[in-house]
PDB file of C-alpha atoms in Angstrom:
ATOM      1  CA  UNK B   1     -12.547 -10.696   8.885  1.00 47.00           C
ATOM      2  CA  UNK B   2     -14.345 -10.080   5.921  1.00 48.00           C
ATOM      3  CA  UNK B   3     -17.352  -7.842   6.453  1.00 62.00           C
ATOM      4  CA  UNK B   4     -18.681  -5.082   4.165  1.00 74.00           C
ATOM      5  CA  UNK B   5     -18.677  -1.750   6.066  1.00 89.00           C
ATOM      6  CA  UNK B   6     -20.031   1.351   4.174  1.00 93.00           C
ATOM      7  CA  UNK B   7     -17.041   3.323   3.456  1.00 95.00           C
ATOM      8  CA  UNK B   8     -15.144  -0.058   2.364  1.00 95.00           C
ATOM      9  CA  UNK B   9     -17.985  -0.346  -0.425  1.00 96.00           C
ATOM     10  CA  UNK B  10     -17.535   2.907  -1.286  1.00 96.00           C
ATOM     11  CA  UNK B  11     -14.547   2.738  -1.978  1.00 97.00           C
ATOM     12  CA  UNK B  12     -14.206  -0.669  -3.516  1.00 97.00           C
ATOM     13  CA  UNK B  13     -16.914   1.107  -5.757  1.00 97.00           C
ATOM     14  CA  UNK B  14     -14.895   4.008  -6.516  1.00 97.00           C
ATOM     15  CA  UNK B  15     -11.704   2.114  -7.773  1.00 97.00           C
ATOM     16  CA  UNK B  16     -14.272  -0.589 -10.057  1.00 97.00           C
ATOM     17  CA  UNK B  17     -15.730   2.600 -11.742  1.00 98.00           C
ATOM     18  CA  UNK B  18     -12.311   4.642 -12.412  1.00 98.00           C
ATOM     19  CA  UNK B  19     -10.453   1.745 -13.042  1.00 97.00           C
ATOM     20  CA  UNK B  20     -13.140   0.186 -15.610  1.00 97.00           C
ATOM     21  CA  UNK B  21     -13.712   3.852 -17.147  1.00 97.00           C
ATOM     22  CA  UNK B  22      -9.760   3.743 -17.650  1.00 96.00           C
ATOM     23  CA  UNK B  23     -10.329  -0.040 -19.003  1.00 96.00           C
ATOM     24  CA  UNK B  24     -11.979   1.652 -22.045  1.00 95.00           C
ATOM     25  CA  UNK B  25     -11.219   4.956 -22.220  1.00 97.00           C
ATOM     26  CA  UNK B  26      -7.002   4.736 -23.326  1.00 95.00           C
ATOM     27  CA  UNK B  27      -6.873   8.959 -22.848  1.00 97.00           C
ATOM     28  CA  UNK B  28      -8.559   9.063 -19.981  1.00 97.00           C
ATOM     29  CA  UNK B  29      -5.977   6.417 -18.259  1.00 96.00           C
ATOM     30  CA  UNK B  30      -2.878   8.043 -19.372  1.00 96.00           C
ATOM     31  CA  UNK B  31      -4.130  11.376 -18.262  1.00 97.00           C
ATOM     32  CA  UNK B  32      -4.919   9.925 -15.028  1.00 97.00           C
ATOM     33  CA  UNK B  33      -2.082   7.352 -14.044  1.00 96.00           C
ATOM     34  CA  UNK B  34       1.003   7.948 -12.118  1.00 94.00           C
ATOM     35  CA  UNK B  35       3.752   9.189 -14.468  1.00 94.00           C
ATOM     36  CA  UNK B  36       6.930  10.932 -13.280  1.00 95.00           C
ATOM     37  CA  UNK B  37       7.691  13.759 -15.560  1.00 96.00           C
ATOM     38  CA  UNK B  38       3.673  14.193 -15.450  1.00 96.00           C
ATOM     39  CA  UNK B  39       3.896  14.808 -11.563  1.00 97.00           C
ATOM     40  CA  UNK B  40       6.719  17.220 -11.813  1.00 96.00           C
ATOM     41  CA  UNK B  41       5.295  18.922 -14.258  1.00 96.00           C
ATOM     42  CA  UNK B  42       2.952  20.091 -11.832  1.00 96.00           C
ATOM     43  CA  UNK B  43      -0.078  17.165 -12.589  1.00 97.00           C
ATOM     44  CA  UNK B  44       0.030  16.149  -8.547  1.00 96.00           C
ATOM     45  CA  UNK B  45      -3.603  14.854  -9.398  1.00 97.00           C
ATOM     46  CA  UNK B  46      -1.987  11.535 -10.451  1.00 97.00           C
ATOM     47  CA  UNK B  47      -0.557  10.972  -7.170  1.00 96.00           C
ATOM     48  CA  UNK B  48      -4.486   9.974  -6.193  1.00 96.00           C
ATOM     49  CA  UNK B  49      -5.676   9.180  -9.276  1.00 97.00           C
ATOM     50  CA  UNK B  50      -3.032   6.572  -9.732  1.00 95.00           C
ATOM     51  CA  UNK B  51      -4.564   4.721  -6.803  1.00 95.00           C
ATOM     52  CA  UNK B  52      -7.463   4.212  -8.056  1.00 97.00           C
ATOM     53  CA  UNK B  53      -6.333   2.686 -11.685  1.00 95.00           C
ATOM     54  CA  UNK B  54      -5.621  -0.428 -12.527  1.00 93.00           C
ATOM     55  CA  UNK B  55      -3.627  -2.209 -15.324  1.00 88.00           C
ATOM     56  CA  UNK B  56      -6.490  -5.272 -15.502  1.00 90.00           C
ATOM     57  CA  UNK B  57      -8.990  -7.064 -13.812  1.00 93.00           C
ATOM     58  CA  UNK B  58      -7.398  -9.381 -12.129  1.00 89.00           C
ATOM     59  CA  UNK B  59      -4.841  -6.656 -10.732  1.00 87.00           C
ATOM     60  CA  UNK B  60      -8.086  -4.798  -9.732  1.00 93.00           C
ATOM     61  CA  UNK B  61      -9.780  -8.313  -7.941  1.00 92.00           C
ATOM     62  CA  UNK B  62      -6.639  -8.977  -6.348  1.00 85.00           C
ATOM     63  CA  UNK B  63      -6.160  -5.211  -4.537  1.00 89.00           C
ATOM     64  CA  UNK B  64     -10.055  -5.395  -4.080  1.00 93.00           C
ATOM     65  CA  UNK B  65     -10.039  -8.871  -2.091  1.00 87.00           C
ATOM     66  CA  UNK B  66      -6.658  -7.743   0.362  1.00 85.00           C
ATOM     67  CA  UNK B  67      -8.420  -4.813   0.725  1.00 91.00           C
ATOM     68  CA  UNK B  68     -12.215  -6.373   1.657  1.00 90.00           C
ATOM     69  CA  UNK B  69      -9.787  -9.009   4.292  1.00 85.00           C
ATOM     70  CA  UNK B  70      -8.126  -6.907   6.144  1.00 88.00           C
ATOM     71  CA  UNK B  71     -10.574  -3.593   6.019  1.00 93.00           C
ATOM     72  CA  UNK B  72     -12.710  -4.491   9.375  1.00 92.00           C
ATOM     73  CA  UNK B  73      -9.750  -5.217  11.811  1.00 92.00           C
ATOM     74  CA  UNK B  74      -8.619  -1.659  11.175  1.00 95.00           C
ATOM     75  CA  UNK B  75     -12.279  -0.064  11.020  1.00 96.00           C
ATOM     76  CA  UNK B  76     -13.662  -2.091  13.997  1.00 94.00           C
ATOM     77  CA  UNK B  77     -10.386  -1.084  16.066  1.00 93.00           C
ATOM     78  CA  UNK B  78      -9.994   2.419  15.282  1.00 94.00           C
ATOM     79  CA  UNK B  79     -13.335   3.766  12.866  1.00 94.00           C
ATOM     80  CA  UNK B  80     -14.133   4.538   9.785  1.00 95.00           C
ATOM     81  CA  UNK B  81     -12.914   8.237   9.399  1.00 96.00           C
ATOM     82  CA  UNK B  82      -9.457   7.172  10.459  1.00 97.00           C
ATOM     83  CA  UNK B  83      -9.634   3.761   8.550  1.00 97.00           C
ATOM     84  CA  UNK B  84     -10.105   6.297   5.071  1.00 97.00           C
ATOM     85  CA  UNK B  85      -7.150   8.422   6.544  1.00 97.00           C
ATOM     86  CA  UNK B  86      -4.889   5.429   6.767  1.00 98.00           C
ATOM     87  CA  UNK B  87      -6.196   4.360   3.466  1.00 98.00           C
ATOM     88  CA  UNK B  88      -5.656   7.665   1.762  1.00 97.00           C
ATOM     89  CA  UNK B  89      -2.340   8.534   3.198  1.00 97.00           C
ATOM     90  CA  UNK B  90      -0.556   5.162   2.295  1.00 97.00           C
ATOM     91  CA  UNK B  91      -1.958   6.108  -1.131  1.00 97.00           C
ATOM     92  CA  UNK B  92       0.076   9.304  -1.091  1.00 96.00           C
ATOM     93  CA  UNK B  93       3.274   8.029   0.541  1.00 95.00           C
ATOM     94  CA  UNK B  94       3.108   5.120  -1.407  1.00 93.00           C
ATOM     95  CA  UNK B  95       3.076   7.681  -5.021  1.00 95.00           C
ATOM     96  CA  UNK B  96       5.798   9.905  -2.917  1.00 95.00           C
ATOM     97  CA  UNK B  97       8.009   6.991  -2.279  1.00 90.00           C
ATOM     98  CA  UNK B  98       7.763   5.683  -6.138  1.00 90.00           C
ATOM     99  CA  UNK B  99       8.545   9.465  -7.094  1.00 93.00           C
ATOM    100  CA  UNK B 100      11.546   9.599  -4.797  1.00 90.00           C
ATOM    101  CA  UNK B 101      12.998   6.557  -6.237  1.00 85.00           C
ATOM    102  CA  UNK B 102      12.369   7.121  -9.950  1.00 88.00           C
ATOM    103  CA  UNK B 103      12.622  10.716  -9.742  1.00 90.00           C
ATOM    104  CA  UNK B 104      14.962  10.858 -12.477  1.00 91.00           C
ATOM    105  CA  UNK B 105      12.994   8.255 -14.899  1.00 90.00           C
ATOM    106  CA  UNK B 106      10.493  10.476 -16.444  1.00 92.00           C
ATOM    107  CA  UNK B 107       8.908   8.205 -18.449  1.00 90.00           C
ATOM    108  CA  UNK B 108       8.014   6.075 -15.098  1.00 89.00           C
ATOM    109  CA  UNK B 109       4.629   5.029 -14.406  1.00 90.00           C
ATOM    110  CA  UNK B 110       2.526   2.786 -12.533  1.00 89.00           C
ATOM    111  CA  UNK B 111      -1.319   2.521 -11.446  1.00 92.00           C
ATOM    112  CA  UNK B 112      -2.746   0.405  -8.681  1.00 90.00           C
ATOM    113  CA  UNK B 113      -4.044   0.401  -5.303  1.00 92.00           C
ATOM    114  CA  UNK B 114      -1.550  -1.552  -3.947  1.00 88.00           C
ATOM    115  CA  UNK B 115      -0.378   1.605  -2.063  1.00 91.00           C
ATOM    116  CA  UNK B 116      -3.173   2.569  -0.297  1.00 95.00           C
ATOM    117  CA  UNK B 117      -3.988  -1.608   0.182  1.00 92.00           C
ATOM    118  CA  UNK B 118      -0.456  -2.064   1.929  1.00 89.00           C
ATOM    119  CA  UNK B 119      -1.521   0.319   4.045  1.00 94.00           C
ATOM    120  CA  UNK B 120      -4.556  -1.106   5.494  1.00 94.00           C
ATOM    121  CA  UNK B 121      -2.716  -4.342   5.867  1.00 89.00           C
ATOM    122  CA  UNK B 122       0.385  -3.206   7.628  1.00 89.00           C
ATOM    123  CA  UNK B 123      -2.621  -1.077   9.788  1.00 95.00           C
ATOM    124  CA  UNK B 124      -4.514  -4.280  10.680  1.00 91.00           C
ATOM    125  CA  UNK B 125      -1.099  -6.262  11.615  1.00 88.00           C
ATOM    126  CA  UNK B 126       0.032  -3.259  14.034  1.00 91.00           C
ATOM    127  CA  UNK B 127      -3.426  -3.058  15.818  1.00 92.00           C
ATOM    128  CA  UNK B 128      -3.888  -7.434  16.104  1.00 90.00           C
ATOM    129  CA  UNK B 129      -0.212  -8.927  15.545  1.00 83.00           C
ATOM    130  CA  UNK B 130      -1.668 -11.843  17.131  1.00 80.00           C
ATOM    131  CA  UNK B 131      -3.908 -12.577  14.057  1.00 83.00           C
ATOM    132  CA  UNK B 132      -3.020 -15.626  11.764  1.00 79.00           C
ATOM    133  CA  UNK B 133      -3.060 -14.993   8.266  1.00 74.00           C
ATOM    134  CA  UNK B 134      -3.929 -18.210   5.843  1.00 70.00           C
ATOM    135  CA  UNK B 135      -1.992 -19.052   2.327  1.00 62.00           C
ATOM    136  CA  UNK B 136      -2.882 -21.314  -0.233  1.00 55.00           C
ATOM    137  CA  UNK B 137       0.736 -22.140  -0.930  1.00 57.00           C
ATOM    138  CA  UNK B 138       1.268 -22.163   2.923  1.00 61.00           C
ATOM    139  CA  UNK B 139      -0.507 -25.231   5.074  1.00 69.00           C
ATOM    140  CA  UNK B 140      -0.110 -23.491   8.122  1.00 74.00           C
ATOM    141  CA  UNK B 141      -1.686 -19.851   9.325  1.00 81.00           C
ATOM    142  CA  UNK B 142       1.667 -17.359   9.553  1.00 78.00           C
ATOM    143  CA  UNK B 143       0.843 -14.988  12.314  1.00 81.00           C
ATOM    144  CA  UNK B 144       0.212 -11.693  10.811  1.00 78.00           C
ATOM    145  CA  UNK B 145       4.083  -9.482  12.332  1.00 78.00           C
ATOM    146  CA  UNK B 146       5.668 -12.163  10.533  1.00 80.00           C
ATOM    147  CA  UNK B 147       4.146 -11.743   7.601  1.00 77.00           C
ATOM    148  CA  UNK B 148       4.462  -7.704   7.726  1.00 76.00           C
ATOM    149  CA  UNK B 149       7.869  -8.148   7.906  1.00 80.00           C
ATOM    150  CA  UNK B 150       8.777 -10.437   5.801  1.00 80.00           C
ATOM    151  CA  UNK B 151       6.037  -8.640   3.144  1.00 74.00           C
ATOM    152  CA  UNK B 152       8.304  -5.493   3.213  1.00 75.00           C
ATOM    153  CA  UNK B 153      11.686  -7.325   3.305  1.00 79.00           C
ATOM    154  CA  UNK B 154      10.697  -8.896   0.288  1.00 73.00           C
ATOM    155  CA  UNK B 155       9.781  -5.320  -1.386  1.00 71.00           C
ATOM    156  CA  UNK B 156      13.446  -3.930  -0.691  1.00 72.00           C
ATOM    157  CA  UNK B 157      14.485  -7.310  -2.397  1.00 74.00           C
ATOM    158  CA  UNK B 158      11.823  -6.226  -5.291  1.00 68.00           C
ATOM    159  CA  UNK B 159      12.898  -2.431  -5.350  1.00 64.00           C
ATOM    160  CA  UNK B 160      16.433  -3.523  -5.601  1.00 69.00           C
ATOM    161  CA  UNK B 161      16.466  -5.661  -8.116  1.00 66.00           C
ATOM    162  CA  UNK B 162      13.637  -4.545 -10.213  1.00 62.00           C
ATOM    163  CA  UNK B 163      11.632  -7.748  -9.940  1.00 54.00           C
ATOM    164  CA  UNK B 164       8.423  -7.837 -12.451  1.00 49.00           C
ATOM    165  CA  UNK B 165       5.756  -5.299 -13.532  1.00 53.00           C
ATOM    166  CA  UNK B 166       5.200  -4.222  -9.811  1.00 57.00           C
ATOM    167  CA  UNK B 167       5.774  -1.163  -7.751  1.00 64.00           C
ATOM    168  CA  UNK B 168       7.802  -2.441  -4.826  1.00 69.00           C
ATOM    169  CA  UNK B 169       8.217   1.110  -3.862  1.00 79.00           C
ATOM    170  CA  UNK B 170       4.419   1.843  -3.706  1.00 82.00           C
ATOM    171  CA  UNK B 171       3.871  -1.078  -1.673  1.00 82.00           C
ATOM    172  CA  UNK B 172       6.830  -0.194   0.572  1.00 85.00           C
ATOM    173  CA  UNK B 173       5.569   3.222   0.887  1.00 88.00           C
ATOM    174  CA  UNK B 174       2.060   2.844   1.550  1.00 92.00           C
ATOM    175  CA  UNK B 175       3.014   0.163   3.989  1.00 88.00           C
ATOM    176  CA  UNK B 176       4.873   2.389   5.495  1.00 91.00           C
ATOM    177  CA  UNK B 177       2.080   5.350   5.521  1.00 95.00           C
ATOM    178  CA  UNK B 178      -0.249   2.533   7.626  1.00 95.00           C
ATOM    179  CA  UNK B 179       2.475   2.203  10.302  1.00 94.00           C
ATOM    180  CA  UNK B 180       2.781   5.744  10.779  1.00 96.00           C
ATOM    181  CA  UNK B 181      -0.725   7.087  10.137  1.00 97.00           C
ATOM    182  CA  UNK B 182      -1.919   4.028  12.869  1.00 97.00           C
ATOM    183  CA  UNK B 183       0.934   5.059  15.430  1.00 96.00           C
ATOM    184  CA  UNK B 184      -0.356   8.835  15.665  1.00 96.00           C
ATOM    185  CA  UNK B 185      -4.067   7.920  15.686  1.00 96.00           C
ATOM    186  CA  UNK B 186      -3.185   5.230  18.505  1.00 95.00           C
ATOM    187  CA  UNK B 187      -0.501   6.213  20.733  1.00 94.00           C
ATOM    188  CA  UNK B 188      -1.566   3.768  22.688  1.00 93.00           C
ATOM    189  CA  UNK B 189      -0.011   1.302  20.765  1.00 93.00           C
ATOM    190  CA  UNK B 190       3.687   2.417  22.450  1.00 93.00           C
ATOM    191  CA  UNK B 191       1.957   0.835  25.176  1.00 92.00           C
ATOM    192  CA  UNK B 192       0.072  -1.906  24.430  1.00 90.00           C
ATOM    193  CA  UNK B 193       2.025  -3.562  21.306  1.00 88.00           C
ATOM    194  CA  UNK B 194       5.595  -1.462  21.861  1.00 92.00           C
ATOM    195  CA  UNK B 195       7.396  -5.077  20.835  1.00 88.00           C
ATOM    196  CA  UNK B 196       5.787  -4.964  17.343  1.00 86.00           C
ATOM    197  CA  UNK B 197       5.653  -1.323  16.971  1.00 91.00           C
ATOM    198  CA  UNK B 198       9.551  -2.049  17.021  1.00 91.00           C
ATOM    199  CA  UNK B 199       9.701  -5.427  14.958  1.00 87.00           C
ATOM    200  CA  UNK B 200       7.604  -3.494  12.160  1.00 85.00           C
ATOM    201  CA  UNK B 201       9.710  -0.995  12.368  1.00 87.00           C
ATOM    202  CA  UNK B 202      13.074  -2.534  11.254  1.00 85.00           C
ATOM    203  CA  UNK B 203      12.242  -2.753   7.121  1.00 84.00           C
ATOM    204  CA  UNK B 204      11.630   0.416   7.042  1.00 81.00           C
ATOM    205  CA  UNK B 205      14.751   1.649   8.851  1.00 83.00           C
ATOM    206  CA  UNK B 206      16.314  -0.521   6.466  1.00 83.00           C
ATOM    207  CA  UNK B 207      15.197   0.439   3.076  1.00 75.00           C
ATOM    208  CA  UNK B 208      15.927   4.204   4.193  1.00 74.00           C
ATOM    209  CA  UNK B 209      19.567   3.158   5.678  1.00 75.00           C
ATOM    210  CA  UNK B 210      20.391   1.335   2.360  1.00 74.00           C
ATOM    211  CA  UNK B 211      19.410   4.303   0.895  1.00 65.00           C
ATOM    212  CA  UNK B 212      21.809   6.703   2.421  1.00 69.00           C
ATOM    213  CA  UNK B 213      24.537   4.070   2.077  1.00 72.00           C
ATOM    214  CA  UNK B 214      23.595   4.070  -1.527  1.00 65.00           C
ATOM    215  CA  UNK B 215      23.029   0.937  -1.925  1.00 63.00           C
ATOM    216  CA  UNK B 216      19.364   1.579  -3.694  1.00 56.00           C
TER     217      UNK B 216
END
């Protein structure tokens, strides 16, 4: 892992430029970030824009560095049209899913591309769940389905109970937009990996079945 494909660059380029430009430009960022009442208001722009803003940056390096890890396993395994779907789309569902569960905060907002980021990861885990993921904190790899599942278990924790200056949802959401997006651009996952395609699976019926039990 770790190569520097073209549209990766790009856009690692694009969110260093918008999210520097926001850095220093305090109108420009609030026109552009995620903001509930903004969104219903008819500004859908900031469900994008959002994803390419960041509050810092060392939130910026952080998205920037998960991104530039796990990037190749999903471009080398599928390509890099369907890599910038997946990374797009969990951008969007990540924004929907933050507007679905603060839809009656107005004054909500959030930036980041930890949406679109989640994505890519949960991607790279579906199509190599064999891979083994290294942590500082952790001295011994964690193979990568563990880690997706206990990444998104963790967000439903965070969602719940409001923990920090992060968008849980986001995370959840665009995780959840690289599970999808990767299932109907490889079908033959059912096939190949139907045991994880199920393990990856249970989070997310679980968030949405807390949900309807209204426990969220």
């Amino acid at each position: 892992m770790g190569k520097l494909d073209l549209v990766t660059m790009i856009i690692i380029a694009a969110n260093v430029i918008i999210s520097y430009k926001g850095f220093s430009d305090y109108s420009f960022f609030e026109k552009y970030k995620f903001q509930v009442g903004s969104v219903q208001r008819g500004e859908q722009i900031r469900l994008f824009s959002s994803g390419f803003l960041h509050a810092d940056t060392q939130h910026l390096l952080f998205n920037m560095l998960s991104l530039y890890f796990f990037a190749d396993v999903v471009i080398d395994l599928l390509n890099p049209f369907q890599f910038s779907l997946i990374y797009l789309g969990s951008l969007l569902l990540g924004s929907l899913l933050s507007l679905y569960f603060h839809k009656n905060e107005y004054h909500y907002s959030a930036v980041g591309a930890s949406g679109a980021v989640s994505g890519i990861i949960y991607s790279a885990i579906l199509l190599q769940p064999g891979m083994k993921l290294l942590f500082f904190f952790i001295p011994i790899p964690i193979p990568a389905y563990l880690f997706g599942i206990g990444y998104l278990l963790y967000s439903i924790y965070g969602m719940k109970n409001r923990i920090g200056n992060i968008g849980h949802d986001a995370h959840f959401g665009g995780a959840v937009g690289g599970y999808l997006i990767t299932l109907i651009l490889s079908p033959w996952l059912f096939k190949t990996n139907l045991l994880m395609v199920v393990l990856l699976a249970i989070p997310i019926i679980l968030l949405f079945g807390l949900k309807k039990m209204g426990k969220m």
